[in-house]
PDB file of C-alpha atoms in Angstrom:
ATOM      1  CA  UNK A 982      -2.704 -25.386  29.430  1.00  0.00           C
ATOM      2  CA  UNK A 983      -0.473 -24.499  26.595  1.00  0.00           C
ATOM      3  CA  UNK A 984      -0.007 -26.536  23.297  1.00  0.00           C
ATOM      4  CA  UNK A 985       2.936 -26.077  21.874  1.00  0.00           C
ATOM      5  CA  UNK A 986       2.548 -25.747  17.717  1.00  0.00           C
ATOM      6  CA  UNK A 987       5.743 -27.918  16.579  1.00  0.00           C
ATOM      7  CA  UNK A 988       6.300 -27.916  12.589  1.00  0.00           C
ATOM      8  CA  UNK A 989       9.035 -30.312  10.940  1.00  0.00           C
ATOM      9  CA  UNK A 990      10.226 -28.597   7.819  1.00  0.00           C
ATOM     10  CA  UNK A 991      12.128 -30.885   5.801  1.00  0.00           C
ATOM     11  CA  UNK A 992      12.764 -32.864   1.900  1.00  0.00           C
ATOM     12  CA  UNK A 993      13.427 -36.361   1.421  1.00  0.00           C
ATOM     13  CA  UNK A 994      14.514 -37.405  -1.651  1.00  0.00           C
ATOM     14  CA  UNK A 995      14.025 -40.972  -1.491  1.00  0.00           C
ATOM     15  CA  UNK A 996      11.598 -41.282   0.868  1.00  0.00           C
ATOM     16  CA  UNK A 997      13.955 -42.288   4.513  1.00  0.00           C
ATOM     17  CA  UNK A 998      14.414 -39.110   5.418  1.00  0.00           C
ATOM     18  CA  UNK A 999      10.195 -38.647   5.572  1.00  0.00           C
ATOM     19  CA  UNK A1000      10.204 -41.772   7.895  1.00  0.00           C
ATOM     20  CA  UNK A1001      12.159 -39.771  10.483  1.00  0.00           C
ATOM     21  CA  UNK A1002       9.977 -36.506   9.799  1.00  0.00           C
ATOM     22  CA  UNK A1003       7.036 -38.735  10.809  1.00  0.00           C
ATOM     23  CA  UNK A1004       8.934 -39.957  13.415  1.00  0.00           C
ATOM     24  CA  UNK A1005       9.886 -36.541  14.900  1.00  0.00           C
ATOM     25  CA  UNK A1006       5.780 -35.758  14.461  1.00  0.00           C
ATOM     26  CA  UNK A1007       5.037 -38.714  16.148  1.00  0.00           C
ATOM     27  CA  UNK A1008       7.267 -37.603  19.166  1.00  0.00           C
ATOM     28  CA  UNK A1009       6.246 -34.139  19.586  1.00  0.00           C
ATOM     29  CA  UNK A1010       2.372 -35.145  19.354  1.00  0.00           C
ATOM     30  CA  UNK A1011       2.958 -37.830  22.037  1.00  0.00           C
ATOM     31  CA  UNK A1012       4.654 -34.997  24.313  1.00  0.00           C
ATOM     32  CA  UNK A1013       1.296 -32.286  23.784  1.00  0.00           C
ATOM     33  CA  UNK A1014       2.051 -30.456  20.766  1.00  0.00           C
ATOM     34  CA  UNK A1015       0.107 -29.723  17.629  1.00  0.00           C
ATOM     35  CA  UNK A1016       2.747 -31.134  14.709  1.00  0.00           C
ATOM     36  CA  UNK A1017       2.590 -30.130  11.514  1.00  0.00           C
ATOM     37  CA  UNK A1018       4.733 -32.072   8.184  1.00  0.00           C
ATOM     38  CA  UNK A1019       5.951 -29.199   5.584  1.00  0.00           C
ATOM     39  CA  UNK A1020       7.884 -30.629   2.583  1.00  0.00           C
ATOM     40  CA  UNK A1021      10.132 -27.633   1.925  1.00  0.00           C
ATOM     41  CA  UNK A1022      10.392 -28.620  -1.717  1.00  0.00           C
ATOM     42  CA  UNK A1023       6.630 -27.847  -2.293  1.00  0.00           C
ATOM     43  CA  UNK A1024       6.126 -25.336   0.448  1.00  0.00           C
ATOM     44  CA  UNK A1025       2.739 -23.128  -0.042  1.00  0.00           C
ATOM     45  CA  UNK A1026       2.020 -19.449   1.773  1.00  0.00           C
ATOM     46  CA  UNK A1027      -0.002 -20.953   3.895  1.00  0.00           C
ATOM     47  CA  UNK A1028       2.702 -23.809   5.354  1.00  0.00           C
ATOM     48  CA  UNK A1029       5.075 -20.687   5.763  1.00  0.00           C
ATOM     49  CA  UNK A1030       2.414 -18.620   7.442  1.00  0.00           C
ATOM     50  CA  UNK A1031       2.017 -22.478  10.101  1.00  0.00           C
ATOM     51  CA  UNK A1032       6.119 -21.850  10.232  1.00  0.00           C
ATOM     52  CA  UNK A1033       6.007 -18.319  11.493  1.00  0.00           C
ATOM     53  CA  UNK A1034       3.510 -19.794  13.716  1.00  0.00           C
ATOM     54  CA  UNK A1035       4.952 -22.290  15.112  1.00  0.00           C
ATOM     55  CA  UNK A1036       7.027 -22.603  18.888  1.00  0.00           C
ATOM     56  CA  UNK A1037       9.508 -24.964  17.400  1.00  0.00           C
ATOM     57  CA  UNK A1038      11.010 -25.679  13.827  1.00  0.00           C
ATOM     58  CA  UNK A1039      12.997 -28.610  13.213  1.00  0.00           C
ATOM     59  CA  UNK A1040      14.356 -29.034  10.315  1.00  0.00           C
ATOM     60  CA  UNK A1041      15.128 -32.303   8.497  1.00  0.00           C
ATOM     61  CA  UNK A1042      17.080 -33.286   5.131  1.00  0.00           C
ATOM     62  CA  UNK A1043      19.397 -36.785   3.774  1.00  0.00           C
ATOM     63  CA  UNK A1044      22.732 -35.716   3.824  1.00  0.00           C
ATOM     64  CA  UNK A1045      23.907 -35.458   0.032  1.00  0.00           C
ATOM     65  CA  UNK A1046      27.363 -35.147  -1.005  1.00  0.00           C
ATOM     66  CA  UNK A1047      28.450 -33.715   2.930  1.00  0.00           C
ATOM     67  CA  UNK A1048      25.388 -31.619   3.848  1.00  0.00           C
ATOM     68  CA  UNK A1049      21.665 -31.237   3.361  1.00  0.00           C
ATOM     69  CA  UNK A1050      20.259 -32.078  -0.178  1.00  0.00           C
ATOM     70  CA  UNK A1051      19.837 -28.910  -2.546  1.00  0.00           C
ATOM     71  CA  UNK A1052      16.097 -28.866  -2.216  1.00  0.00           C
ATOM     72  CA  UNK A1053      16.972 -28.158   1.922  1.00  0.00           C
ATOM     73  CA  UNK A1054      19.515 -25.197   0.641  1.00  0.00           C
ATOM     74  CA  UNK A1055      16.894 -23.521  -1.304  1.00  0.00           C
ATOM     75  CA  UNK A1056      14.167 -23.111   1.397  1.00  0.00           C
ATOM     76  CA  UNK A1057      16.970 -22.519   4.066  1.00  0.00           C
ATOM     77  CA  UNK A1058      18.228 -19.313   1.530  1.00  0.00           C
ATOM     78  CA  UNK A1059      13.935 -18.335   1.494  1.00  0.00           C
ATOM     79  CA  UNK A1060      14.072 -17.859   4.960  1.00  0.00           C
ATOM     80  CA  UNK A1061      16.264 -14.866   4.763  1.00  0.00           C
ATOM     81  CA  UNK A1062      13.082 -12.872   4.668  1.00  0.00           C
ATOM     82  CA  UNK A1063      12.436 -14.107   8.317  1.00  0.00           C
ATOM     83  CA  UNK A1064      16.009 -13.176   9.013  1.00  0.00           C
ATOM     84  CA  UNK A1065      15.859  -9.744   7.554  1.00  0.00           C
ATOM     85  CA  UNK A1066      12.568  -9.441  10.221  1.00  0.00           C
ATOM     86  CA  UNK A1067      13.294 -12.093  12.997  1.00  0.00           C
ATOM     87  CA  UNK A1068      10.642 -13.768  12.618  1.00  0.00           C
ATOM     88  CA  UNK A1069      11.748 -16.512  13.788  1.00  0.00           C
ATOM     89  CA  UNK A1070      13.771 -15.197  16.635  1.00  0.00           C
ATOM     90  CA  UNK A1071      13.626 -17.276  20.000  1.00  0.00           C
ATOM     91  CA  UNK A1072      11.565 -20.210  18.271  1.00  0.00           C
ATOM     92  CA  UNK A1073      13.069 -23.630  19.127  1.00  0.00           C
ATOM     93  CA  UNK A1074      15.019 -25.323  16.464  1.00  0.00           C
ATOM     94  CA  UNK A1075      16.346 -28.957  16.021  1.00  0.00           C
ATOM     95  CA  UNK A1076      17.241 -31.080  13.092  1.00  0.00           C
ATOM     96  CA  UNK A1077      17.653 -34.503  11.940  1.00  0.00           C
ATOM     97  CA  UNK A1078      19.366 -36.354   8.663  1.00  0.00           C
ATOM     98  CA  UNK A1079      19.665 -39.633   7.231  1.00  0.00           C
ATOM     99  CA  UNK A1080      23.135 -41.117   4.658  1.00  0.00           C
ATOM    100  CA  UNK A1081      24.006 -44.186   3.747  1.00  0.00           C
ATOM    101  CA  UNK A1082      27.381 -44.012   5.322  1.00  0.00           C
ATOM    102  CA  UNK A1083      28.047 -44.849   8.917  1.00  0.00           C
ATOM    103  CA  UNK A1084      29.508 -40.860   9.331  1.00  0.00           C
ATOM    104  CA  UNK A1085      28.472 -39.710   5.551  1.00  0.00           C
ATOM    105  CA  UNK A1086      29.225 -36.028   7.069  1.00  0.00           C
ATOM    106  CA  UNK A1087      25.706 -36.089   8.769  1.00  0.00           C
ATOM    107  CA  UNK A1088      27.400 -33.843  11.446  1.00  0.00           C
ATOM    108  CA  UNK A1089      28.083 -30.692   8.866  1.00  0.00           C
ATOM    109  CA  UNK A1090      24.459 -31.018   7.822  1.00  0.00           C
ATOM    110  CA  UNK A1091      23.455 -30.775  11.231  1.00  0.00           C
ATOM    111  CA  UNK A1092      26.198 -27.916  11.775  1.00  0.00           C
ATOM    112  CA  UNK A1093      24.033 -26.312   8.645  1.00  0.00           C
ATOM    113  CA  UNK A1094      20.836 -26.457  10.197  1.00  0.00           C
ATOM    114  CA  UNK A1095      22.163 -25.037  13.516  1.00  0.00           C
ATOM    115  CA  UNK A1096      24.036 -22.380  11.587  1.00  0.00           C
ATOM    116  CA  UNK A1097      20.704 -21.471  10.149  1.00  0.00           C
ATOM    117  CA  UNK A1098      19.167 -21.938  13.099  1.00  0.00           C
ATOM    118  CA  UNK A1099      21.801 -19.186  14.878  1.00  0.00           C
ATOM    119  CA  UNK A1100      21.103 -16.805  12.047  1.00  0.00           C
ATOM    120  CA  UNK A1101      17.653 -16.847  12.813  1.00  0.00           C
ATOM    121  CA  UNK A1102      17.714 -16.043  16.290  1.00  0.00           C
ATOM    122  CA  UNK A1103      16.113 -19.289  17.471  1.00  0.00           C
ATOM    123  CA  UNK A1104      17.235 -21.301  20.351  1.00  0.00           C
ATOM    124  CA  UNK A1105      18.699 -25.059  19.214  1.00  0.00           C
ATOM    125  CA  UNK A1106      17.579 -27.834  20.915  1.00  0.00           C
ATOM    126  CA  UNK A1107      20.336 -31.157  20.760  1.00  0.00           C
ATOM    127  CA  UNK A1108      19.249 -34.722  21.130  1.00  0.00           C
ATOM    128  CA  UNK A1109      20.476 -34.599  25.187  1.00  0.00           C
ATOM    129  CA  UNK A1110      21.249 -38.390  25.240  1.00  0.00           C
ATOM    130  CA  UNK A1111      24.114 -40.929  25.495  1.00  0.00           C
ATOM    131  CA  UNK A1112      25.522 -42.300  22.985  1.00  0.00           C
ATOM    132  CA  UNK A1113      24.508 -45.961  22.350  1.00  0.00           C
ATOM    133  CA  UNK A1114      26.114 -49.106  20.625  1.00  0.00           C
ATOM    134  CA  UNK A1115      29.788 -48.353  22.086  1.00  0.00           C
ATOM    135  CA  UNK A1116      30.326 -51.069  24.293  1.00  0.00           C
ATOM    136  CA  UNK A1117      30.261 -54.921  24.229  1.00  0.00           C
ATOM    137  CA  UNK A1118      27.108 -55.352  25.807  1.00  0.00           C
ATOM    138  CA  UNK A1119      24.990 -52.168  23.617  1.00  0.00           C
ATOM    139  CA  UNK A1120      23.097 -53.189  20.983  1.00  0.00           C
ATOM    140  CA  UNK A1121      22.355 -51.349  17.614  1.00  0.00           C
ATOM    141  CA  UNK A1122      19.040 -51.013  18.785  1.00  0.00           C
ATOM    142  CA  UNK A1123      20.231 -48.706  20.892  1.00  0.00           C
ATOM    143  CA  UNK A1124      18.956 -44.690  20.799  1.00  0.00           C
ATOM    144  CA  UNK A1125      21.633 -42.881  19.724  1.00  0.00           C
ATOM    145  CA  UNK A1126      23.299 -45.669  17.905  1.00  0.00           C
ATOM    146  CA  UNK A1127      25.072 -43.482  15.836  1.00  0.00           C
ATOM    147  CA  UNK A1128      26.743 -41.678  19.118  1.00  0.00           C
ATOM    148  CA  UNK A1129      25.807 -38.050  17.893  1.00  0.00           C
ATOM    149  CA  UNK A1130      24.791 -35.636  19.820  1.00  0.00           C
ATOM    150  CA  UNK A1131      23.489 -32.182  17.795  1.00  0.00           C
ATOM    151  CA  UNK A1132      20.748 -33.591  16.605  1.00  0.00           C
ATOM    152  CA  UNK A1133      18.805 -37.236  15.110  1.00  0.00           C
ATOM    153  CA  UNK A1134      21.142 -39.327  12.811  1.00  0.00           C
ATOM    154  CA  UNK A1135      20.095 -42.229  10.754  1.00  0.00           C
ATOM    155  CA  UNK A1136      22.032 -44.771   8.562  1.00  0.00           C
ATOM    156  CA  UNK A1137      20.557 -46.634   5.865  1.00  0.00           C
ATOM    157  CA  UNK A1138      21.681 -48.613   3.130  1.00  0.00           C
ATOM    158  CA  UNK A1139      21.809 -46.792  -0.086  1.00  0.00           C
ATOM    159  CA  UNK A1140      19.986 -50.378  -1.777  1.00  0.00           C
ATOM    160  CA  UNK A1141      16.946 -50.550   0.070  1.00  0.00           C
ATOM    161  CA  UNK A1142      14.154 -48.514   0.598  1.00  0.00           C
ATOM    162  CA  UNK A1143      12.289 -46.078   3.376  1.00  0.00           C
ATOM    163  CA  UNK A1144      10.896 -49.502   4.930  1.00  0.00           C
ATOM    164  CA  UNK A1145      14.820 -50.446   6.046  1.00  0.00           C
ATOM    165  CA  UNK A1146      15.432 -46.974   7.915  1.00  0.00           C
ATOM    166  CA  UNK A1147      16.736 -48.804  11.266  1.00  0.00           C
ATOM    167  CA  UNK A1148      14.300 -49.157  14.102  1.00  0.00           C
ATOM    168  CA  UNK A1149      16.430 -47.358  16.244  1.00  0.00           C
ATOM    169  CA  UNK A1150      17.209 -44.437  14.532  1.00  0.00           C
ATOM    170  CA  UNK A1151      12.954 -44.099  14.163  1.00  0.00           C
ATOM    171  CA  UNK A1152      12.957 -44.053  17.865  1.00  0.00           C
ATOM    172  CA  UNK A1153      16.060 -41.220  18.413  1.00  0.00           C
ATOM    173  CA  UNK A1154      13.931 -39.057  15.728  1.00  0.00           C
ATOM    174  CA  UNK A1155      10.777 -39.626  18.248  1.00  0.00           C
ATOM    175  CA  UNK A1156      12.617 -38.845  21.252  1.00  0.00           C
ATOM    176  CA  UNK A1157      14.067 -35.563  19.377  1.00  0.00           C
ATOM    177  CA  UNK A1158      10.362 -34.498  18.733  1.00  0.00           C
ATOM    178  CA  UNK A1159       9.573 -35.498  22.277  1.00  0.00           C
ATOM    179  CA  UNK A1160      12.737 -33.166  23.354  1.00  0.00           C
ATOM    180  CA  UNK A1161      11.632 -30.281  21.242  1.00  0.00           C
ATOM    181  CA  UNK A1162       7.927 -30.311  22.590  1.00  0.00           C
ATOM    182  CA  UNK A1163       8.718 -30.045  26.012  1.00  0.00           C
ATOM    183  CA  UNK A1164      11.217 -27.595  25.757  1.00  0.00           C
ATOM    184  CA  UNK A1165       8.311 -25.580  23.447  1.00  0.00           C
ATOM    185  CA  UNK A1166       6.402 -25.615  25.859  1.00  0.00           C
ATOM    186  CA  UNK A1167       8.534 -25.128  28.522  1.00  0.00           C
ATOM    187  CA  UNK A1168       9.421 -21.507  26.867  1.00  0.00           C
ATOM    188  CA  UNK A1169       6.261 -20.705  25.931  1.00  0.00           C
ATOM    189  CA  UNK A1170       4.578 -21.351  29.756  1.00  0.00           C
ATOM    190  CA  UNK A1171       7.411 -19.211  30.635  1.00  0.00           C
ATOM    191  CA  UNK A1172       6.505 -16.220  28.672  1.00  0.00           C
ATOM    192  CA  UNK A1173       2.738 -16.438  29.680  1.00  0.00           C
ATOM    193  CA  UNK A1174       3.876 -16.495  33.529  1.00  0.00           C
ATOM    194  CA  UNK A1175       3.450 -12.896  34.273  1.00  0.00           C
ATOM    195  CA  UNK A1176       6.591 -10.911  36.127  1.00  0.00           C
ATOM    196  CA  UNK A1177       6.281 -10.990  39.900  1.00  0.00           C
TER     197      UNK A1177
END
């Protein structure tokens, strides 16, 4: 039986956007994987050597000023190394982000992680649901609230802290780890099945 090894590479300024890293974790554990937590803004060799390791990357940031927070940028330009070898090539990616604005441009930072994503050969994974809250009987406790479709998106008030990221958006970020483990492991019983 394989166990897919899922890592969630991401910063969070403030402290929301490592409720929904938890909450991708949390989702990819309860679908079989192994799930690792790597703060990209205090990365050591031996959480890039889990990376390079790992079936699946997703990749996770608060959306600052239109796309992910500097801290994000920096580790996403270190990973050119993996580019310049692929690396990376035909992982699984994903991402997920977090603003204080009902759009706050989360989709370009998910465009950025997908971009990045592209560049490094690895297959993205999107949040495969329906978009919830856009009718008059939804609710905002809908998945998907936020009716986007790349990747997890969360809203929270720029006033209050990690403890006020909606309930919701905690369970889109599970079902995205949820998503990305099976489709791990999908891939990688695929590769172990020998030719006929």
């Amino acid at each position: 039986m394989i166990t897919p090894l899922v890592s969630i590479a991401y910063h969070s300024g403030y402290g929301h956007t490592a409720v929904l890293a938890e909450a991708v974790r949390s989702g990819a554990v309860q679908a079989g994987a192994e799930a690792h937590l790597i703060e990209v803004d205090a990365i050591t060799e031996d959480q890039w050597a889990v990376l390079d390791r790992s079936d699946a990357i997703v990749f996770g940031s608060p959306t600052y000023m239109g796309t992910a927070s500097a801290a994000f940028h920096a580790f996403a330009e270190a990973t050119s190394a993996r580019w310049a070898t692929q690396a990376w090539k035909d992982k699984v990616a994903a991402g997920f982000t977090n603003s204080g604005s009902q759009s706050g441009d989360k989709l370009h930072t998910l465009q950025f992680f997908q971009i990045l994503a592209a560049q490094l050969g690895m297959h993205w994974v999107n949040l495969g649901l329906l978009p919830g809250w856009n009718s008059s009987t939804a609710s905002e406790n809908d998945l998907n609230r936020l009716g986007v479709f790349l990747g997890a998106a969360a809203r929270t008030n720029v006033d209050e802290g990690p403890e006020a990221v909606h309930k919701a958006d905690i369970a889109t970020a599970e079902h995205l780890g949820r998503r990305v483990a099976r489709t791990a492991k999908t891939l990688a019983t695929g590769r172990a099945t020998p030719a006929a």
